[in-house]
Structure formats: structure tokens, C-alpha cells
JSON list of C-alpha atoms in Angstrom, two decimals:
[
{"chain": "A", "resi": 1, "resn": "UNK", "atom": "CA", "xyz": [19.22, -15.44, 9.13]},
{"chain": "A", "resi": 2, "resn": "UNK", "atom": "CA", "xyz": [16.84, -16.70, 6.36]},
{"chain": "A", "resi": 3, "resn": "UNK", "atom": "CA", "xyz": [13.11, -15.48, 6.45]},
{"chain": "A", "resi": 4, "resn": "UNK", "atom": "CA", "xyz": [10.52, -16.89, 4.72]},
{"chain": "A", "resi": 5, "resn": "UNK", "atom": "CA", "xyz": [7.00, -15.23, 4.40]},
{"chain": "A", "resi": 6, "resn": "UNK", "atom": "CA", "xyz": [3.96, -17.31, 4.29]},
{"chain": "A", "resi": 7, "resn": "UNK", "atom": "CA", "xyz": [0.63, -15.67, 3.19]},
{"chain": "A", "resi": 8, "resn": "UNK", "atom": "CA", "xyz": [-2.58, -17.04, 4.06]},
{"chain": "A", "resi": 9, "resn": "UNK", "atom": "CA", "xyz": [-5.99, -17.55, 6.08]},
{"chain": "A", "resi": 10, "resn": "UNK", "atom": "CA", "xyz": [-9.01, -15.34, 5.77]},
{"chain": "A", "resi": 11, "resn": "UNK", "atom": "CA", "xyz": [-7.32, -12.34, 6.53]},
{"chain": "A", "resi": 12, "resn": "UNK", "atom": "CA", "xyz": [-4.13, -12.80, 4.57]},
{"chain": "A", "resi": 13, "resn": "UNK", "atom": "CA", "xyz": [-2.19, -13.18, 7.74]},
{"chain": "A", "resi": 14, "resn": "UNK", "atom": "CA", "xyz": [1.71, -13.24, 7.16]},
{"chain": "A", "resi": 15, "resn": "UNK", "atom": "CA", "xyz": [3.41, -16.06, 9.01]},
{"chain": "A", "resi": 16, "resn": "UNK", "atom": "CA", "xyz": [7.18, -15.69, 8.92]},
{"chain": "A", "resi": 17, "resn": "UNK", "atom": "CA", "xyz": [9.65, -19.00, 9.04]},
{"chain": "A", "resi": 18, "resn": "UNK", "atom": "CA", "xyz": [13.12, -17.87, 10.40]},
{"chain": "A", "resi": 19, "resn": "UNK", "atom": "CA", "xyz": [16.00, -20.33, 9.79]},
{"chain": "A", "resi": 20, "resn": "UNK", "atom": "CA", "xyz": [19.15, -19.51, 12.23]},
{"chain": "A", "resi": 21, "resn": "UNK", "atom": "CA", "xyz": [21.65, -22.40, 12.29]},
{"chain": "A", "resi": 22, "resn": "UNK", "atom": "CA", "xyz": [19.72, -25.27, 12.46]},
{"chain": "A", "resi": 23, "resn": "UNK", "atom": "CA", "xyz": [17.21, -23.72, 14.51]},
{"chain": "A", "resi": 24, "resn": "UNK", "atom": "CA", "xyz": [13.37, -23.09, 12.96]},
{"chain": "A", "resi": 25, "resn": "UNK", "atom": "CA", "xyz": [11.14, -20.41, 14.57]},
{"chain": "A", "resi": 26, "resn": "UNK", "atom": "CA", "xyz": [7.86, -19.38, 13.66]},
{"chain": "A", "resi": 27, "resn": "UNK", "atom": "CA", "xyz": [6.18, -16.16, 14.12]},
{"chain": "A", "resi": 28, "resn": "UNK", "atom": "CA", "xyz": [2.44, -16.12, 14.07]},
{"chain": "A", "resi": 29, "resn": "UNK", "atom": "CA", "xyz": [1.46, -19.33, 12.49]},
{"chain": "A", "resi": 30, "resn": "UNK", "atom": "CA", "xyz": [-1.95, -17.91, 11.17]},
{"chain": "A", "resi": 31, "resn": "UNK", "atom": "CA", "xyz": [-1.44, -18.72, 7.71]},
{"chain": "A", "resi": 32, "resn": "UNK", "atom": "CA", "xyz": [-2.53, -21.80, 5.60]},
{"chain": "A", "resi": 33, "resn": "UNK", "atom": "CA", "xyz": [-0.78, -24.74, 7.48]},
{"chain": "A", "resi": 34, "resn": "UNK", "atom": "CA", "xyz": [-0.22, -26.62, 4.24]},
{"chain": "A", "resi": 35, "resn": "UNK", "atom": "CA", "xyz": [1.75, -23.55, 2.92]},
{"chain": "A", "resi": 36, "resn": "UNK", "atom": "CA", "xyz": [3.65, -23.45, 6.27]},
{"chain": "A", "resi": 37, "resn": "UNK", "atom": "CA", "xyz": [4.60, -27.29, 6.14]},
{"chain": "A", "resi": 38, "resn": "UNK", "atom": "CA", "xyz": [5.89, -27.23, 2.66]},
{"chain": "A", "resi": 39, "resn": "UNK", "atom": "CA", "xyz": [8.48, -24.87, 3.98]},
{"chain": "A", "resi": 40, "resn": "UNK", "atom": "CA", "xyz": [9.53, -26.85, 6.84]},
{"chain": "A", "resi": 41, "resn": "UNK", "atom": "CA", "xyz": [12.60, -29.00, 5.81]},
{"chain": "A", "resi": 42, "resn": "UNK", "atom": "CA", "xyz": [11.60, -31.79, 8.42]},
{"chain": "A", "resi": 43, "resn": "UNK", "atom": "CA", "xyz": [8.94, -32.18, 10.82]},
{"chain": "A", "resi": 44, "resn": "UNK", "atom": "CA", "xyz": [10.42, -29.95, 13.62]},
{"chain": "A", "resi": 45, "resn": "UNK", "atom": "CA", "xyz": [10.03, -26.40, 14.87]},
{"chain": "A", "resi": 46, "resn": "UNK", "atom": "CA", "xyz": [11.87, -25.21, 17.77]},
{"chain": "A", "resi": 47, "resn": "UNK", "atom": "CA", "xyz": [9.74, -22.30, 19.00]},
{"chain": "A", "resi": 48, "resn": "UNK", "atom": "CA", "xyz": [6.49, -20.50, 18.00]},
{"chain": "A", "resi": 49, "resn": "UNK", "atom": "CA", "xyz": [6.77, -16.70, 19.03]},
{"chain": "A", "resi": 50, "resn": "UNK", "atom": "CA", "xyz": [3.35, -14.93, 18.77]},
{"chain": "A", "resi": 51, "resn": "UNK", "atom": "CA", "xyz": [3.33, -11.26, 18.31]},
{"chain": "A", "resi": 52, "resn": "UNK", "atom": "CA", "xyz": [-0.29, -11.00, 19.79]},
{"chain": "A", "resi": 53, "resn": "UNK", "atom": "CA", "xyz": [-3.21, -13.54, 20.69]},
{"chain": "A", "resi": 54, "resn": "UNK", "atom": "CA", "xyz": [-5.71, -12.74, 17.87]},
{"chain": "A", "resi": 55, "resn": "UNK", "atom": "CA", "xyz": [-7.15, -15.85, 15.96]},
{"chain": "A", "resi": 56, "resn": "UNK", "atom": "CA", "xyz": [-5.78, -14.95, 12.67]},
{"chain": "A", "resi": 57, "resn": "UNK", "atom": "CA", "xyz": [-2.34, -15.13, 14.12]},
{"chain": "A", "resi": 58, "resn": "UNK", "atom": "CA", "xyz": [-2.56, -18.24, 16.49]},
{"chain": "A", "resi": 59, "resn": "UNK", "atom": "CA", "xyz": [-4.76, -20.59, 14.50]},
{"chain": "A", "resi": 60, "resn": "UNK", "atom": "CA", "xyz": [-2.19, -23.34, 13.80]},
{"chain": "A", "resi": 61, "resn": "UNK", "atom": "CA", "xyz": [-0.21, -22.89, 16.86]},
{"chain": "A", "resi": 62, "resn": "UNK", "atom": "CA", "xyz": [-1.68, -26.17, 18.29]},
{"chain": "A", "resi": 63, "resn": "UNK", "atom": "CA", "xyz": [-0.49, -28.11, 15.24]},
{"chain": "A", "resi": 64, "resn": "UNK", "atom": "CA", "xyz": [3.03, -27.08, 15.43]},
{"chain": "A", "resi": 65, "resn": "UNK", "atom": "CA", "xyz": [3.26, -27.68, 19.25]},
{"chain": "A", "resi": 66, "resn": "UNK", "atom": "CA", "xyz": [1.54, -31.08, 19.35]},
{"chain": "A", "resi": 67, "resn": "UNK", "atom": "CA", "xyz": [3.02, -32.30, 16.08]},
{"chain": "A", "resi": 68, "resn": "UNK", "atom": "CA", "xyz": [6.18, -30.43, 15.66]},
{"chain": "A", "resi": 69, "resn": "UNK", "atom": "CA", "xyz": [7.52, -30.03, 19.14]},
{"chain": "A", "resi": 70, "resn": "UNK", "atom": "CA", "xyz": [7.40, -26.43, 19.33]},
{"chain": "A", "resi": 71, "resn": "UNK", "atom": "CA", "xyz": [7.62, -24.24, 22.32]},
{"chain": "A", "resi": 72, "resn": "UNK", "atom": "CA", "xyz": [5.13, -21.64, 22.40]},
{"chain": "A", "resi": 73, "resn": "UNK", "atom": "CA", "xyz": [5.58, -18.17, 23.78]},
{"chain": "A", "resi": 74, "resn": "UNK", "atom": "CA", "xyz": [3.33, -14.95, 24.11]},
{"chain": "A", "resi": 75, "resn": "UNK", "atom": "CA", "xyz": [3.46, -11.98, 25.97]},
{"chain": "A", "resi": 76, "resn": "UNK", "atom": "CA", "xyz": [2.20, -12.41, 29.63]},
{"chain": "A", "resi": 77, "resn": "UNK", "atom": "CA", "xyz": [-0.89, -9.80, 29.10]},
{"chain": "A", "resi": 78, "resn": "UNK", "atom": "CA", "xyz": [-2.22, -11.64, 26.15]},
{"chain": "A", "resi": 79, "resn": "UNK", "atom": "CA", "xyz": [-1.80, -15.28, 27.45]},
{"chain": "A", "resi": 80, "resn": "UNK", "atom": "CA", "xyz": [-5.50, -15.21, 28.74]},
{"chain": "A", "resi": 81, "resn": "UNK", "atom": "CA", "xyz": [-6.34, -14.81, 24.80]},
{"chain": "A", "resi": 82, "resn": "UNK", "atom": "CA", "xyz": [-5.41, -18.26, 24.09]},
{"chain": "A", "resi": 83, "resn": "UNK", "atom": "CA", "xyz": [-8.12, -19.92, 26.11]},
{"chain": "A", "resi": 84, "resn": "UNK", "atom": "CA", "xyz": [-10.98, -17.04, 25.70]},
{"chain": "A", "resi": 85, "resn": "UNK", "atom": "CA", "xyz": [-12.60, -17.05, 22.53]},
{"chain": "A", "resi": 86, "resn": "UNK", "atom": "CA", "xyz": [-14.20, -13.89, 23.14]},
{"chain": "A", "resi": 87, "resn": "UNK", "atom": "CA", "xyz": [-10.86, -12.28, 23.55]},
{"chain": "A", "resi": 88, "resn": "UNK", "atom": "CA", "xyz": [-8.96, -13.88, 20.70]},
{"chain": "A", "resi": 89, "resn": "UNK", "atom": "CA", "xyz": [-12.06, -13.32, 18.08]},
{"chain": "A", "resi": 90, "resn": "UNK", "atom": "CA", "xyz": [-13.65, -10.32, 19.47]},
{"chain": "A", "resi": 91, "resn": "UNK", "atom": "CA", "xyz": [-17.34, -10.22, 17.98]},
{"chain": "A", "resi": 92, "resn": "UNK", "atom": "CA", "xyz": [-16.68, -13.58, 16.50]},
{"chain": "A", "resi": 93, "resn": "UNK", "atom": "CA", "xyz": [-14.13, -11.95, 14.22]},
{"chain": "A", "resi": 94, "resn": "UNK", "atom": "CA", "xyz": [-13.03, -13.40, 11.61]},
{"chain": "A", "resi": 95, "resn": "UNK", "atom": "CA", "xyz": [-16.18, -15.25, 10.92]},
{"chain": "A", "resi": 96, "resn": "UNK", "atom": "CA", "xyz": [-15.94, -18.99, 10.32]},
{"chain": "A", "resi": 97, "resn": "UNK", "atom": "CA", "xyz": [-12.94, -20.00, 12.39]},
{"chain": "A", "resi": 98, "resn": "UNK", "atom": "CA", "xyz": [-13.66, -22.80, 14.99]},
{"chain": "A", "resi": 99, "resn": "UNK", "atom": "CA", "xyz": [-13.21, -22.10, 18.76]},
{"chain": "A", "resi": 100, "resn": "UNK", "atom": "CA", "xyz": [-9.63, -23.60, 19.95]},
{"chain": "A", "resi": 101, "resn": "UNK", "atom": "CA", "xyz": [-7.92, -23.30, 23.13]},
{"chain": "A", "resi": 102, "resn": "UNK", "atom": "CA", "xyz": [-4.11, -23.18, 22.92]},
{"chain": "A", "resi": 103, "resn": "UNK", "atom": "CA", "xyz": [-1.21, -23.72, 25.60]},
{"chain": "A", "resi": 104, "resn": "UNK", "atom": "CA", "xyz": [1.80, -21.08, 26.02]},
{"chain": "A", "resi": 105, "resn": "UNK", "atom": "CA", "xyz": [4.98, -23.13, 27.21]},
{"chain": "A", "resi": 106, "resn": "UNK", "atom": "CA", "xyz": [6.18, -19.52, 28.38]},
{"chain": "A", "resi": 107, "resn": "UNK", "atom": "CA", "xyz": [5.68, -15.90, 28.35]},
{"chain": "A", "resi": 108, "resn": "UNK", "atom": "CA", "xyz": [7.91, -12.86, 27.95]},
{"chain": "A", "resi": 109, "resn": "UNK", "atom": "CA", "xyz": [7.96, -9.35, 28.88]},
{"chain": "A", "resi": 110, "resn": "UNK", "atom": "CA", "xyz": [9.18, -5.96, 27.52]},
{"chain": "A", "resi": 111, "resn": "UNK", "atom": "CA", "xyz": [12.98, -6.12, 27.13]},
{"chain": "A", "resi": 112, "resn": "UNK", "atom": "CA", "xyz": [13.38, -9.62, 27.30]},
{"chain": "A", "resi": 113, "resn": "UNK", "atom": "CA", "xyz": [16.18, -11.12, 24.86]},
{"chain": "A", "resi": 114, "resn": "UNK", "atom": "CA", "xyz": [15.12, -14.38, 22.96]},
{"chain": "A", "resi": 115, "resn": "UNK", "atom": "CA", "xyz": [17.65, -16.60, 21.42]},
{"chain": "A", "resi": 116, "resn": "UNK", "atom": "CA", "xyz": [17.08, -17.85, 17.94]},
{"chain": "A", "resi": 117, "resn": "UNK", "atom": "CA", "xyz": [19.76, -20.04, 16.65]},
{"chain": "A", "resi": 118, "resn": "UNK", "atom": "CA", "xyz": [22.92, -17.98, 16.20]},
{"chain": "A", "resi": 119, "resn": "UNK", "atom": "CA", "xyz": [21.24, -14.73, 16.59]},
{"chain": "A", "resi": 120, "resn": "UNK", "atom": "CA", "xyz": [18.48, -12.87, 19.13]},
{"chain": "A", "resi": 121, "resn": "UNK", "atom": "CA", "xyz": [15.61, -10.58, 19.02]},
{"chain": "A", "resi": 122, "resn": "UNK", "atom": "CA", "xyz": [14.60, -8.19, 21.75]},
{"chain": "A", "resi": 123, "resn": "UNK", "atom": "CA", "xyz": [10.73, -8.15, 22.89]},
{"chain": "A", "resi": 124, "resn": "UNK", "atom": "CA", "xyz": [9.50, -5.00, 22.60]},
{"chain": "A", "resi": 125, "resn": "UNK", "atom": "CA", "xyz": [6.01, -4.55, 24.21]},
{"chain": "A", "resi": 126, "resn": "UNK", "atom": "CA", "xyz": [3.65, -2.48, 21.90]},
{"chain": "A", "resi": 127, "resn": "UNK", "atom": "CA", "xyz": [0.05, -2.71, 23.53]},
{"chain": "A", "resi": 128, "resn": "UNK", "atom": "CA", "xyz": [-2.73, -1.13, 21.90]},
{"chain": "A", "resi": 129, "resn": "UNK", "atom": "CA", "xyz": [-3.85, -3.59, 19.46]},
{"chain": "A", "resi": 130, "resn": "UNK", "atom": "CA", "xyz": [-4.17, -6.11, 22.22]},
{"chain": "A", "resi": 131, "resn": "UNK", "atom": "CA", "xyz": [-2.79, -5.22, 25.97]},
{"chain": "A", "resi": 132, "resn": "UNK", "atom": "CA", "xyz": [-0.23, -7.92, 25.15]},
{"chain": "A", "resi": 133, "resn": "UNK", "atom": "CA", "xyz": [1.02, -6.98, 21.75]},
{"chain": "A", "resi": 134, "resn": "UNK", "atom": "CA", "xyz": [4.93, -7.15, 20.85]},
{"chain": "A", "resi": 135, "resn": "UNK", "atom": "CA", "xyz": [7.24, -6.64, 18.07]},
{"chain": "A", "resi": 136, "resn": "UNK", "atom": "CA", "xyz": [10.37, -8.70, 17.87]},
{"chain": "A", "resi": 137, "resn": "UNK", "atom": "CA", "xyz": [13.54, -6.84, 16.87]},
{"chain": "A", "resi": 138, "resn": "UNK", "atom": "CA", "xyz": [16.63, -8.22, 15.40]},
{"chain": "A", "resi": 139, "resn": "UNK", "atom": "CA", "xyz": [19.00, -5.77, 15.94]},
{"chain": "A", "resi": 140, "resn": "UNK", "atom": "CA", "xyz": [22.05, -7.49, 14.28]},
{"chain": "A", "resi": 141, "resn": "UNK", "atom": "CA", "xyz": [19.89, -8.18, 11.05]},
{"chain": "A", "resi": 142, "resn": "UNK", "atom": "CA", "xyz": [18.18, -4.93, 11.16]},
{"chain": "A", "resi": 143, "resn": "UNK", "atom": "CA", "xyz": [14.72, -6.42, 10.97]},
{"chain": "A", "resi": 144, "resn": "UNK", "atom": "CA", "xyz": [11.60, -6.05, 13.01]},
{"chain": "A", "resi": 145, "resn": "UNK", "atom": "CA", "xyz": [8.47, -8.16, 13.11]},
{"chain": "A", "resi": 146, "resn": "UNK", "atom": "CA", "xyz": [5.71, -5.85, 14.03]},
{"chain": "A", "resi": 147, "resn": "UNK", "atom": "CA", "xyz": [2.43, -7.99, 14.11]},
{"chain": "A", "resi": 148, "resn": "UNK", "atom": "CA", "xyz": [-0.75, -5.76, 14.06]},
{"chain": "A", "resi": 149, "resn": "UNK", "atom": "CA", "xyz": [0.95, -2.89, 15.59]},
{"chain": "A", "resi": 150, "resn": "UNK", "atom": "CA", "xyz": [2.53, -1.22, 12.38]},
{"chain": "A", "resi": 151, "resn": "UNK", "atom": "CA", "xyz": [1.83, -1.85, 8.85]},
{"chain": "A", "resi": 152, "resn": "UNK", "atom": "CA", "xyz": [3.17, -0.26, 5.66]},
{"chain": "A", "resi": 153, "resn": "UNK", "atom": "CA", "xyz": [1.07, 3.06, 5.81]},
{"chain": "A", "resi": 154, "resn": "UNK", "atom": "CA", "xyz": [-1.04, 2.61, 8.77]},
{"chain": "A", "resi": 155, "resn": "UNK", "atom": "CA", "xyz": [-1.47, 0.86, 12.06]},
{"chain": "A", "resi": 156, "resn": "UNK", "atom": "CA", "xyz": [-3.50, -2.00, 13.82]},
{"chain": "A", "resi": 157, "resn": "UNK", "atom": "CA", "xyz": [-7.12, -1.87, 14.45]},
{"chain": "A", "resi": 158, "resn": "UNK", "atom": "CA", "xyz": [-8.28, -0.22, 17.58]},
{"chain": "A", "resi": 159, "resn": "UNK", "atom": "CA", "xyz": [-11.71, -0.56, 17.61]},
{"chain": "A", "resi": 160, "resn": "UNK", "atom": "CA", "xyz": [-11.72, -3.95, 19.45]},
{"chain": "A", "resi": 161, "resn": "UNK", "atom": "CA", "xyz": [-12.86, -3.89, 23.44]},
{"chain": "A", "resi": 162, "resn": "UNK", "atom": "CA", "xyz": [-9.48, -4.57, 24.56]},
{"chain": "A", "resi": 163, "resn": "UNK", "atom": "CA", "xyz": [-7.49, -1.95, 22.28]},
{"chain": "A", "resi": 164, "resn": "UNK", "atom": "CA", "xyz": [-6.99, 1.47, 22.39]},
{"chain": "A", "resi": 165, "resn": "UNK", "atom": "CA", "xyz": [-5.83, 4.08, 19.48]},
{"chain": "A", "resi": 166, "resn": "UNK", "atom": "CA", "xyz": [-4.35, 6.44, 22.37]},
{"chain": "A", "resi": 167, "resn": "UNK", "atom": "CA", "xyz": [-2.06, 3.61, 23.65]},
{"chain": "A", "resi": 168, "resn": "UNK", "atom": "CA", "xyz": [-1.14, 2.09, 20.34]},
{"chain": "A", "resi": 169, "resn": "UNK", "atom": "CA", "xyz": [0.26, 5.45, 19.07]},
{"chain": "A", "resi": 170, "resn": "UNK", "atom": "CA", "xyz": [2.21, 5.61, 22.20]},
{"chain": "A", "resi": 171, "resn": "UNK", "atom": "CA", "xyz": [3.66, 2.27, 21.64]},
{"chain": "A", "resi": 172, "resn": "UNK", "atom": "CA", "xyz": [4.55, 3.35, 18.14]},
{"chain": "A", "resi": 173, "resn": "UNK", "atom": "CA", "xyz": [6.36, 6.48, 19.26]},
{"chain": "A", "resi": 174, "resn": "UNK", "atom": "CA", "xyz": [8.37, 4.17, 21.66]},
{"chain": "A", "resi": 175, "resn": "UNK", "atom": "CA", "xyz": [8.95, 1.82, 19.08]},
{"chain": "A", "resi": 176, "resn": "UNK", "atom": "CA", "xyz": [10.42, 4.36, 16.50]},
{"chain": "A", "resi": 177, "resn": "UNK", "atom": "CA", "xyz": [12.44, 5.84, 19.32]},
{"chain": "A", "resi": 178, "resn": "UNK", "atom": "CA", "xyz": [14.22, 2.53, 19.75]},
{"chain": "A", "resi": 179, "resn": "UNK", "atom": "CA", "xyz": [14.87, 1.25, 16.26]},
{"chain": "A", "resi": 180, "resn": "UNK", "atom": "CA", "xyz": [17.15, 3.18, 13.45]},
{"chain": "A", "resi": 181, "resn": "UNK", "atom": "CA", "xyz": [15.51, 4.14, 10.51]},
{"chain": "A", "resi": 182, "resn": "UNK", "atom": "CA", "xyz": [17.09, 1.60, 8.02]},
{"chain": "A", "resi": 183, "resn": "UNK", "atom": "CA", "xyz": [15.19, -1.39, 9.89]},
{"chain": "A", "resi": 184, "resn": "UNK", "atom": "CA", "xyz": [13.15, -3.48, 7.65]},
{"chain": "A", "resi": 185, "resn": "UNK", "atom": "CA", "xyz": [9.58, -3.98, 9.16]},
{"chain": "A", "resi": 186, "resn": "UNK", "atom": "CA", "xyz": [7.69, -7.23, 8.34]},
{"chain": "A", "resi": 187, "resn": "UNK", "atom": "CA", "xyz": [4.01, -6.58, 9.58]},
{"chain": "A", "resi": 188, "resn": "UNK", "atom": "CA", "xyz": [1.37, -9.10, 10.44]},
{"chain": "A", "resi": 189, "resn": "UNK", "atom": "CA", "xyz": [-0.49, -8.25, 7.07]},
{"chain": "A", "resi": 190, "resn": "UNK", "atom": "CA", "xyz": [0.33, -6.74, 3.68]},
{"chain": "A", "resi": 191, "resn": "UNK", "atom": "CA", "xyz": [4.02, -6.09, 2.42]},
{"chain": "A", "resi": 192, "resn": "UNK", "atom": "CA", "xyz": [7.18, -4.95, 4.28]},
{"chain": "A", "resi": 193, "resn": "UNK", "atom": "CA", "xyz": [8.43, -1.59, 4.71]},
{"chain": "A", "resi": 194, "resn": "UNK", "atom": "CA", "xyz": [11.10, 0.48, 6.23]},
{"chain": "A", "resi": 195, "resn": "UNK", "atom": "CA", "xyz": [11.07, 2.46, 9.45]},
{"chain": "A", "resi": 196, "resn": "UNK", "atom": "CA", "xyz": [12.27, 5.82, 7.68]},
{"chain": "A", "resi": 197, "resn": "UNK", "atom": "CA", "xyz": [9.15, 5.53, 5.52]},
{"chain": "A", "resi": 198, "resn": "UNK", "atom": "CA", "xyz": [6.67, 5.07, 8.49]},
{"chain": "A", "resi": 199, "resn": "UNK", "atom": "CA", "xyz": [8.11, 7.64, 11.19]},
{"chain": "A", "resi": 200, "resn": "UNK", "atom": "CA", "xyz": [6.87, 10.84, 9.07]},
{"chain": "A", "resi": 201, "resn": "UNK", "atom": "CA", "xyz": [3.15, 9.41, 9.55]},
{"chain": "A", "resi": 202, "resn": "UNK", "atom": "CA", "xyz": [3.62, 9.69, 13.33]},
{"chain": "A", "resi": 203, "resn": "UNK", "atom": "CA", "xyz": [5.22, 13.50, 13.16]},
{"chain": "A", "resi": 204, "resn": "UNK", "atom": "CA", "xyz": [8.61, 12.21, 14.09]}
]
């Protein structure tokens, strides 16, 4: 599996494009759409996987669905974020982004396995930043896409109405109990890290 990271948008969101066999998967299309499109070899995306429903992570989902044919998936507890601006942009944050409504073709739950080309990932439900926040764990590749659950040296914001510090810390403990120390973590913002570097921050 080949991974390309695109950084863009008002909050420097990480969008990831995964190439596996001939399938193309985009995780969190919130970065600059022109940067994303430049990395697509043809006008096609097989699926969009959303780690959660905040606007800076979903902003170009509709374009990839409508113009590239992508099927869009989000955790069932964040599906309402796609059509509710108060949820996906709490307090009008980030400011300056227009109100949009998005459509999901399906939802996933904790423990679901998603086929991605010749590999697959496990959905790990990690609420706390949002109720339906998830991480995508590719066990064979030893790769985790953590959204806004875990960053290098810290964790996602919990000062939003639907967020909880207690819940996200419980989610992080669950997450690190499932993945080995050598797993590479690709977060929703900032640089990648490895599980071994982050576990000591949470008293593991």
C-alpha cells in the first residue's frame, strides 16, 4: 500500500490518499482540493473514509463523491455531523468555511473490517473528540490513521460540546492496548509518530 499525505486548509489538516492494487481510498478530504486532485492519476476515487465529522476533515467529501464516484463512510454516531453545521463546526470553528450538507453511503462500527484493495483495516472506535471518532488500523502494514484522537505528543481537543477529556483518554488507553509499539501513527494534524513514543505520555 502506498500512502500520500496532503496538508492544507485553514487548520493544516492531513488528508491521506491510499493506493492499494488499483483501488484509491481517501481519508479525511479536508485539505486543499487542488492538491488532492493532483495526486489522483485518474478521475476516480473508490471510497472516502472519515475519522470523524468535523468540517476541516470532511470539507471536500461532496466533491469526491459527486465528481469522482467515491462511496463515503463514517461512524454511525457521527453521521448526523454531516448535515448539521452546529455539530461539524461547533462555535462556527473553523471560521470562514461555508455551511454544507454531506451524504454518507454507509456507516461502520467498532471492530468492522474494511477491505482496501489487497489489504484491509480495522475500525477502532475512539470517541472523545467526537462521539463517533475512529482510527483505522492496518495491521499488516503496521499503520494507524488516528484522526484527531492522537497526535504526536498530545491528543485531540475536548472543549467542544460533544467532546469529553475523560472519554478520549479512555479511548486512547483502549487504542494502545490493541496496537504494537512499532505501529506508525498518521494523525489528522501534524507529523507522524510511533506508538512506542506516545504510550509513555499516558502512563502505559
